[in-house]
Amino acid sequence: MKKINSISYGHKISSSAAICLIVVPAICYLLWSITKQAQFQLLAKVSLVLGFMILLFLFILLKIELYQDKKTNKYFKANTKIRLPLKNGLFECQTCGNNQVKPEQKSCTVCGTTFKIGVKMMETKYNSNLLPISETLFIPLVARATETARDNPIISDEKSVEILKTINLEDKITDGGQISTLGILARTKIIDDEVGRILSRNANATIINLGTGLDTRISRMDNGLLKWYDLDLPDVIRFRSRFFSENERIRFISKSVLDTTWAEQINISENSTVIIIAEGLLMYFTEEDVSHILTLLAKRFPGAHMLFDVVHSYFINKKISSTFLWGIDEAKDVEKLNSNIELIQSWSAGNLLKERQPLILRLLNFLPATKNRSQILHIQFK
């Protein structure tokens, strides 16, 4: 489940506020009393303002956490005895929250719950409560559909609107918050634009969409010539097939990205440019797993372009919105994972959609961890 856990980082924010509100002003006052230089008074005022802003930021996070507590409690109550597939191939027990359940395990090793496996879908309006798949499936869908209804939207995604009308999302968390929504919209727009630029040079490209979920990019990008492969866990692909169909150019692969045999199902035409997309995926894997994935891609698809997003390493295991397992400080750090990776371009969340960011976030973007809280990377395999 996606949830902010202030216990893991709240004390750090409180300490920062205390430094700005007490320590720095006290030092500045002492220096002013000795030197009588006005700049120390100014610095003390700036520190006080920054301290109050940090406290406001903590207050907002706590309010979000209280809201999420209500939503998650309601969710867990409605989904006891169900195990939820995660992006890393494991499952999460919806009775106690244990996220290390293996596929072959029929009961939770922590709370002892025997799982209800094989729950059937309703034949009428699709009730997502009856399908144990990750909440990450619905948050981007809702974000894109909601944005489409706005005046002058950042992206227009009628397919998401169409899908949303057929799904019962009662008791599902579909709002990751303003910051998450902005990140989703920014990465969607940038990846769309980058894929469009590559397709303008080679219309017969082959696109591999890893962790596809309910991604609707095919409805915006299909030029009638490209080949498209959607890969995700079997439960997700079964759910996706209700809204998308395969044909001679579009194929589904029901496997984990860690199951290397999926690459054998990709057929690349001669002189075809390969584009790999991994949107909202790799941060859920360990660095070792990410390294294995990138090594496979570099070996199997030399020359391929890859577009994906990463989080800052500060957010690893912080349980802010999600439990992220891998992140990097600087975009260039991705090249350290494999010698055949070349960084082509990167975009930082703090520099994107600034007009839509709340004031407190724009002010905090001077911090590297905040500005680079999410980055979109375009790499190419040598």
Short mmCIF file of C-alpha atoms in Angstrom, two decimals:
data_model
loop_
_atom_site.label_atom_id
_atom_site.label_comp_id
_atom_site.label_asym_id
_atom_site.label_seq_id
_atom_site.Cartn_x
_atom_site.Cartn_y
_atom_site.Cartn_z
CA MET A 1 0.00 0.00 0.00
CA LYS A 2 1.15 3.53 -0.73
CA LYS A 3 1.52 5.53 2.44
CA ILE A 4 3.58 8.36 3.84
CA ASN A 5 5.37 7.34 7.04
CA SER A 6 6.47 10.48 8.84
CA ILE A 7 8.25 8.48 11.55
CA SER A 8 11.08 7.72 9.13
CA TYR A 9 11.83 11.33 8.20
CA GLY A 10 9.74 13.65 10.41
CA HIS A 11 12.49 14.04 13.00
CA LYS A 12 14.90 15.22 10.31
CA ILE A 13 12.48 17.90 9.12
CA SER A 14 11.82 18.95 12.75
CA SER A 15 15.57 19.17 13.39
CA SER A 16 16.03 21.32 10.29
CA ALA A 17 13.25 23.63 11.46
CA ALA A 18 14.81 23.88 14.95
CA ILE A 19 18.16 24.82 13.45
CA CYS A 20 16.55 27.55 11.33
CA LEU A 21 14.31 28.85 14.14
CA ILE A 22 16.70 28.66 17.10
CA VAL A 23 20.32 27.81 16.35
CA VAL A 24 21.00 30.06 13.35
CA PRO A 25 19.15 33.14 14.77
CA ALA A 26 20.99 32.72 18.10
CA ILE A 27 24.37 32.59 16.37
CA CYS A 28 23.44 35.56 14.16
CA TYR A 29 22.32 37.59 17.19
CA LEU A 30 25.59 36.82 18.97
CA LEU A 31 27.60 37.87 15.92
CA TRP A 32 25.51 41.01 15.50
CA SER A 33 26.00 41.97 19.15
CA ILE A 34 29.73 41.66 18.65
CA THR A 35 30.16 43.20 15.18
CA LYS A 36 27.01 45.35 14.85
CA GLN A 37 26.88 44.35 11.18
CA ALA A 38 23.34 44.50 9.76
CA GLN A 39 23.75 41.45 7.51
CA PHE A 40 23.58 39.18 10.56
CA GLN A 41 20.15 40.57 11.41
CA LEU A 42 19.01 39.95 7.85
CA LEU A 43 20.37 36.39 7.91
CA ALA A 44 18.50 35.72 11.16
CA LYS A 45 15.22 36.91 9.59
CA VAL A 46 15.76 34.74 6.50
CA SER A 47 16.49 31.75 8.73
CA LEU A 48 13.29 32.33 10.73
CA VAL A 49 11.20 32.51 7.55
CA LEU A 50 12.78 29.33 6.22
CA GLY A 51 12.17 27.59 9.55
CA PHE A 52 8.47 28.46 9.51
CA MET A 53 8.22 27.24 5.92
CA ILE A 54 9.79 23.91 6.88
CA LEU A 55 7.27 23.55 9.71
CA LEU A 56 4.47 24.30 7.25
CA PHE A 57 5.84 21.62 4.94
CA LEU A 58 5.83 19.10 7.82
CA PHE A 59 2.26 20.09 8.72
CA ILE A 60 1.12 19.45 5.14
CA LEU A 61 2.80 16.03 5.13
CA LEU A 62 1.13 15.10 8.41
CA LYS A 63 -2.26 16.12 7.03
CA ILE A 64 -1.66 13.93 4.00
CA GLU A 65 -0.62 11.07 6.27
CA LEU A 66 -3.81 11.35 8.33
CA TYR A 67 -5.86 11.28 5.14
CA GLN A 68 -3.96 8.24 3.88
CA ASP A 69 -4.44 6.49 7.23
CA LYS A 70 -8.20 6.66 6.74
CA LYS A 71 -7.97 5.43 3.15
CA THR A 72 -5.56 2.59 3.87
CA ASN A 73 -7.51 1.39 6.91
CA LYS A 74 -10.65 1.27 4.78
CA TYR A 75 -8.75 -0.55 2.02
CA PHE A 76 -7.19 -3.19 4.28
CA LYS A 77 -10.54 -3.84 5.95
CA ALA A 78 -12.11 -4.53 2.56
CA ASN A 79 -9.22 -6.70 1.31
CA THR A 80 -8.20 -8.98 4.18
CA LYS A 81 -7.02 -12.46 3.19
CA ILE A 82 -5.90 -11.19 -0.24
CA ARG A 83 -2.31 -11.00 -1.47
CA LEU A 84 -1.40 -8.13 -3.77
CA PRO A 85 1.14 -8.61 -6.62
CA LEU A 86 4.02 -6.14 -6.47
CA LYS A 87 6.24 -4.85 -9.29
CA ASN A 88 9.21 -6.91 -8.06
CA GLY A 89 7.37 -10.23 -8.50
CA LEU A 90 6.60 -10.71 -4.79
CA PHE A 91 3.23 -10.23 -3.07
CA GLU A 92 1.94 -8.08 -0.22
CA CYS A 93 -0.37 -9.56 2.43
CA GLN A 94 -3.36 -7.24 2.71
CA THR A 95 -4.08 -8.43 6.25
CA CYS A 96 -0.79 -7.39 7.88
CA GLY A 97 1.18 -5.58 5.15
CA ASN A 98 3.98 -8.16 4.80
CA ASN A 99 5.46 -7.41 1.35
CA GLN A 100 7.83 -10.39 1.14
CA VAL A 101 5.26 -13.07 0.24
CA LYS A 102 6.56 -15.38 -2.48
CA PRO A 103 4.32 -16.54 -5.37
CA GLU A 104 4.30 -20.16 -4.19
CA GLN A 105 3.23 -19.27 -0.63
CA LYS A 106 -0.49 -19.81 0.04
CA SER A 107 -0.41 -18.20 3.48
CA CYS A 108 1.40 -15.30 5.14
CA THR A 109 4.47 -16.23 7.20
CA VAL A 110 3.94 -13.19 9.46
CA CYS A 111 0.23 -13.24 10.40
CA GLY A 112 -0.67 -16.76 9.23
CA THR A 113 -3.52 -15.62 6.98
CA THR A 114 -4.53 -18.15 4.31
CA PHE A 115 -4.95 -16.21 1.09
CA LYS A 116 -8.02 -16.16 -1.12
CA ILE A 117 -6.40 -16.93 -4.48
CA GLY A 118 -8.16 -16.90 -7.83
CA VAL A 119 -10.86 -14.34 -6.99
CA LYS A 120 -13.08 -13.91 -10.05
CA MET A 121 -13.88 -10.67 -11.81
CA MET A 122 -17.44 -9.45 -12.25
CA GLU A 123 -18.74 -9.83 -15.77
CA THR A 124 -20.43 -6.40 -15.80
CA LYS A 125 -18.66 -3.19 -14.85
CA TYR A 126 -15.09 -4.12 -13.95
CA ASN A 127 -14.76 -4.13 -10.18
CA SER A 128 -11.06 -3.65 -9.42
CA ASN A 129 -11.66 -4.66 -5.80
CA LEU A 130 -12.06 -8.21 -7.03
CA LEU A 131 -8.71 -8.26 -8.76
CA PRO A 132 -5.66 -8.17 -6.45
CA ILE A 133 -3.33 -5.97 -8.46
CA SER A 134 -1.15 -3.09 -7.38
CA GLU A 135 -2.55 0.33 -6.57
CA THR A 136 0.13 1.80 -8.84
CA LEU A 137 -2.01 0.59 -11.73
CA PHE A 138 -4.74 3.15 -11.14
CA ILE A 139 -3.02 6.33 -9.91
CA PRO A 140 -1.42 7.22 -13.31
CA LEU A 141 -4.65 6.31 -15.11
CA VAL A 142 -6.71 8.68 -12.96
CA ALA A 143 -4.06 11.41 -13.21
CA ARG A 144 -4.09 11.31 -17.02
CA ALA A 145 -7.88 11.13 -17.26
CA THR A 146 -8.33 14.03 -14.84
CA GLU A 147 -5.78 16.15 -16.69
CA THR A 148 -7.54 15.48 -19.99
CA ALA A 149 -10.70 17.14 -18.61
CA ARG A 150 -8.83 20.38 -17.75
CA ASP A 151 -8.64 23.46 -19.96
CA ASN A 152 -5.36 23.45 -21.91
CA PRO A 153 -4.25 20.06 -20.53
CA ILE A 154 -0.59 19.07 -20.43
CA ILE A 155 -1.58 15.81 -22.13
CA SER A 156 -4.78 14.65 -23.80
CA ASP A 157 -5.58 11.00 -23.11
CA GLU A 158 -9.10 10.03 -24.15
CA LYS A 159 -8.27 6.33 -23.78
CA SER A 160 -7.70 6.79 -20.03
CA VAL A 161 -11.04 8.57 -19.78
CA GLU A 162 -12.70 5.69 -21.63
CA ILE A 163 -11.10 3.04 -19.38
CA LEU A 164 -11.93 4.92 -16.21
CA LYS A 165 -15.62 4.90 -17.06
CA THR A 166 -15.64 1.08 -17.01
CA ILE A 167 -13.79 0.46 -13.73
CA ASN A 168 -15.23 0.44 -10.22
CA LEU A 169 -12.51 2.08 -8.12
CA GLU A 170 -14.40 2.07 -4.85
CA ASP A 171 -12.03 1.61 -1.87
CA LYS A 172 -9.00 2.08 -4.14
CA ILE A 173 -6.38 4.76 -3.60
CA THR A 174 -6.34 6.65 -6.89
CA ASP A 175 -4.82 9.96 -5.78
CA GLY A 176 -1.12 9.97 -4.96
CA GLY A 177 -1.23 13.67 -4.11
CA GLN A 178 -0.36 16.82 -6.05
CA ILE A 179 3.38 16.14 -6.18
CA SER A 180 2.86 12.60 -7.47
CA THR A 181 0.34 13.78 -10.05
CA LEU A 182 2.69 16.45 -11.38
CA GLY A 183 5.45 13.85 -11.66
CA ILE A 184 3.18 11.49 -13.60
CA LEU A 185 2.11 14.23 -16.01
CA ALA A 186 5.67 15.46 -16.54
CA ARG A 187 7.13 12.03 -17.27
CA THR A 188 4.19 11.14 -19.55
CA LYS A 189 4.65 14.32 -21.60
CA ILE A 190 8.44 13.98 -21.84
CA ILE A 191 8.39 10.30 -22.78
CA ASP A 192 5.65 10.95 -25.34
CA ASP A 193 7.72 13.73 -26.89
CA GLU A 194 10.94 11.67 -26.95
CA VAL A 195 9.22 8.64 -28.47
CA GLY A 196 7.58 10.93 -31.05
CA ARG A 197 10.95 12.41 -32.00
CA ILE A 198 12.49 8.97 -32.51
CA LEU A 199 9.48 7.77 -34.52
CA SER A 200 9.76 10.83 -36.77
CA ARG A 201 13.19 9.51 -37.82
CA ASN A 202 12.20 5.82 -38.04
CA ALA A 203 8.50 5.03 -38.28
CA ASN A 204 9.18 1.26 -38.24
CA ALA A 205 10.53 1.28 -34.70
CA THR A 206 10.05 -1.51 -32.17
CA ILE A 207 8.80 -0.36 -28.78
CA ILE A 208 9.09 -2.49 -25.63
CA ASN A 209 6.94 -1.24 -22.75
CA LEU A 210 8.16 -2.77 -19.46
CA GLY A 211 5.71 -2.83 -16.55
CA THR A 212 2.98 -1.58 -18.85
CA GLY A 213 0.11 -1.60 -16.32
CA LEU A 214 -2.73 0.44 -17.82
CA ASP A 215 -0.41 2.66 -19.84
CA THR A 216 -2.26 4.15 -22.82
CA ARG A 217 0.70 5.45 -24.82
CA ILE A 218 0.01 3.05 -27.69
CA SER A 219 -3.25 4.90 -28.38
CA ARG A 220 -1.30 8.15 -28.76
CA MET A 221 1.82 6.84 -30.50
CA ASP A 222 0.64 4.17 -32.94
CA ASN A 223 1.47 5.22 -36.50
CA GLY A 224 0.26 2.00 -38.12
CA LEU A 225 3.82 0.79 -38.78
CA LEU A 226 5.62 0.28 -35.48
CA LYS A 227 5.79 -2.95 -33.48
CA TRP A 228 4.76 -2.73 -29.83
CA TYR A 229 5.34 -5.17 -26.95
CA ASP A 230 3.57 -4.73 -23.59
CA LEU A 231 5.15 -6.68 -20.71
CA ASP A 232 3.78 -7.10 -17.20
CA LEU A 233 2.79 -9.72 -14.62
CA PRO A 234 0.11 -12.22 -15.76
CA ASP A 235 -2.67 -10.73 -13.57
CA VAL A 236 -1.98 -7.27 -14.94
CA ILE A 237 -1.89 -8.40 -18.57
CA ARG A 238 -5.20 -10.25 -18.10
CA PHE A 239 -6.73 -7.07 -16.72
CA ARG A 240 -5.16 -4.94 -19.46
CA SER A 241 -6.55 -7.22 -22.18
CA ARG A 242 -10.04 -6.00 -21.28
CA PHE A 243 -9.16 -2.61 -22.72
CA PHE A 244 -6.49 -3.35 -25.34
CA SER A 245 -6.24 -6.00 -28.05
CA GLU A 246 -3.32 -7.76 -29.68
CA ASN A 247 -2.79 -7.81 -33.45
CA GLU A 248 0.05 -8.57 -35.85
CA ARG A 249 2.02 -5.53 -34.57
CA ILE A 250 0.96 -5.30 -30.92
CA ARG A 251 1.82 -8.17 -28.56
CA PHE A 252 1.38 -8.87 -24.84
CA ILE A 253 4.00 -10.70 -22.74
CA SER A 254 2.77 -12.07 -19.40
CA LYS A 255 6.01 -12.27 -17.44
CA SER A 256 8.00 -10.49 -14.78
CA VAL A 257 10.72 -8.22 -16.11
CA LEU A 258 13.12 -10.30 -13.98
CA ASP A 259 12.25 -13.41 -16.01
CA THR A 260 14.90 -12.99 -18.69
CA THR A 261 13.11 -15.35 -21.10
CA TRP A 262 10.75 -12.52 -22.08
CA ALA A 263 13.49 -11.04 -24.27
CA GLU A 264 13.36 -14.14 -26.49
CA GLN A 265 9.81 -13.21 -27.54
CA ILE A 266 10.91 -9.89 -29.04
CA ASN A 267 11.39 -9.92 -32.81
CA ILE A 268 13.35 -7.00 -34.18
CA SER A 269 13.05 -6.18 -37.88
CA GLU A 270 16.17 -5.25 -39.80
CA ASN A 271 17.04 -1.53 -39.49
CA SER A 272 14.36 -1.07 -36.83
CA THR A 273 15.10 1.36 -33.99
CA VAL A 274 14.37 -0.15 -30.58
CA ILE A 275 12.76 2.02 -27.88
CA ILE A 276 12.41 0.63 -24.36
CA ILE A 277 10.05 2.32 -21.90
CA ALA A 278 10.07 1.59 -18.15
CA GLU A 279 7.76 4.19 -16.64
CA GLY A 280 7.21 4.03 -12.87
CA LEU A 281 8.96 0.67 -12.62
CA LEU A 282 12.66 0.42 -11.76
CA MET A 283 12.50 2.22 -8.40
CA TYR A 284 10.60 -0.79 -7.01
CA PHE A 285 13.59 -3.10 -7.60
CA THR A 286 16.88 -3.35 -5.74
CA GLU A 287 20.02 -1.90 -7.34
CA GLU A 288 21.20 -5.46 -8.01
CA ASP A 289 17.98 -6.28 -9.87
CA VAL A 290 18.12 -3.00 -11.82
CA SER A 291 21.70 -3.78 -12.80
CA HIS A 292 20.65 -7.24 -14.04
CA ILE A 293 17.77 -5.75 -16.04
CA LEU A 294 19.96 -3.11 -17.69
CA THR A 295 22.67 -5.69 -18.41
CA LEU A 296 20.10 -7.90 -20.17
CA LEU A 297 18.81 -4.97 -22.21
CA ALA A 298 22.29 -3.82 -23.19
CA LYS A 299 23.27 -7.32 -24.31
CA ARG A 300 20.01 -8.16 -26.10
CA PHE A 301 19.27 -4.75 -27.66
CA PRO A 302 22.53 -2.91 -28.46
CA GLY A 303 21.86 0.57 -29.83
CA ALA A 304 18.40 0.72 -28.23
CA HIS A 305 17.04 3.88 -26.66
CA MET A 306 15.55 3.60 -23.16
CA LEU A 307 13.27 6.06 -21.38
CA PHE A 308 12.49 5.68 -17.68
CA ASP A 309 12.14 7.58 -14.41
CA VAL A 310 14.19 7.30 -11.22
CA VAL A 311 13.88 8.71 -7.71
CA HIS A 312 16.57 10.38 -5.61
CA SER A 313 18.48 8.00 -3.34
CA TYR A 314 17.24 9.98 -0.32
CA PHE A 315 13.81 8.41 -0.77
CA ILE A 316 14.99 4.79 -0.72
CA ASN A 317 13.08 2.86 1.97
CA LYS A 318 11.52 6.10 3.26
CA LYS A 319 7.96 4.90 2.45
CA ILE A 320 7.06 8.27 1.00
CA SER A 321 4.11 7.38 -1.27
CA SER A 322 5.77 4.01 -1.99
CA THR A 323 8.58 1.85 -0.71
CA PHE A 324 11.32 2.61 -3.20
CA LEU A 325 14.30 0.27 -3.30
CA TRP A 326 16.57 1.98 -5.82
CA GLY A 327 17.47 5.56 -6.60
CA ILE A 328 20.36 7.76 -7.73
CA ASP A 329 21.59 11.23 -6.77
CA GLU A 330 22.70 12.43 -10.20
CA ALA A 331 21.46 11.30 -13.61
CA LYS A 332 25.02 10.48 -14.67
CA ASP A 333 25.17 7.86 -11.91
CA VAL A 334 23.12 5.49 -14.06
CA GLU A 335 26.18 4.93 -16.27
CA LYS A 336 27.91 3.27 -13.30
CA LEU A 337 25.53 0.31 -13.53
CA ASN A 338 26.81 -0.86 -16.91
CA SER A 339 29.68 0.24 -19.13
CA ASN A 340 27.41 0.05 -22.20
CA ILE A 341 25.04 2.75 -20.92
CA GLU A 342 25.30 6.29 -22.29
CA LEU A 343 23.16 9.05 -20.78
CA ILE A 344 21.60 11.08 -23.62
CA GLN A 345 19.46 13.53 -21.63
CA SER A 346 17.80 13.95 -18.24
CA TRP A 347 14.99 16.06 -16.78
CA SER A 348 14.54 16.91 -13.07
CA ALA A 349 11.06 17.11 -11.55
CA GLY A 350 11.92 20.36 -9.81
CA ASN A 351 12.44 22.05 -13.18
CA LEU A 352 9.21 20.76 -14.75
CA LEU A 353 5.70 22.22 -14.62
CA LYS A 354 6.86 24.91 -12.19
CA GLU A 355 3.68 26.90 -12.68
CA ARG A 356 1.69 24.00 -11.23
CA GLN A 357 3.96 23.36 -8.23
CA PRO A 358 2.90 24.69 -4.79
CA LEU A 359 4.97 27.59 -3.46
CA ILE A 360 6.54 25.55 -0.67
CA LEU A 361 7.78 22.99 -3.18
CA ARG A 362 9.24 25.63 -5.50
CA LEU A 363 11.14 27.09 -2.56
CA LEU A 364 12.44 23.70 -1.50
CA ASN A 365 13.62 22.87 -5.02
CA PHE A 366 16.97 24.44 -4.18
CA LEU A 367 17.68 21.21 -2.28
CA PRO A 368 19.12 18.53 -4.64
CA ALA A 369 16.96 15.78 -3.10
CA THR A 370 13.82 17.86 -3.72
CA LYS A 371 14.71 19.09 -7.19
CA ASN A 372 15.81 15.60 -8.25
CA ARG A 373 13.09 13.79 -6.29
CA SER A 374 12.19 12.28 -9.64
CA GLN A 375 14.17 12.37 -12.86
CA ILE A 376 13.32 11.18 -16.34
CA LEU A 377 16.30 9.67 -18.15
CA HIS A 378 16.96 8.99 -21.82
CA ILE A 379 19.82 6.54 -22.21
CA GLN A 380 21.17 4.53 -25.12
CA PHE A 381 22.95 1.18 -25.07
CA LYS A 382 26.29 1.18 -26.91
#
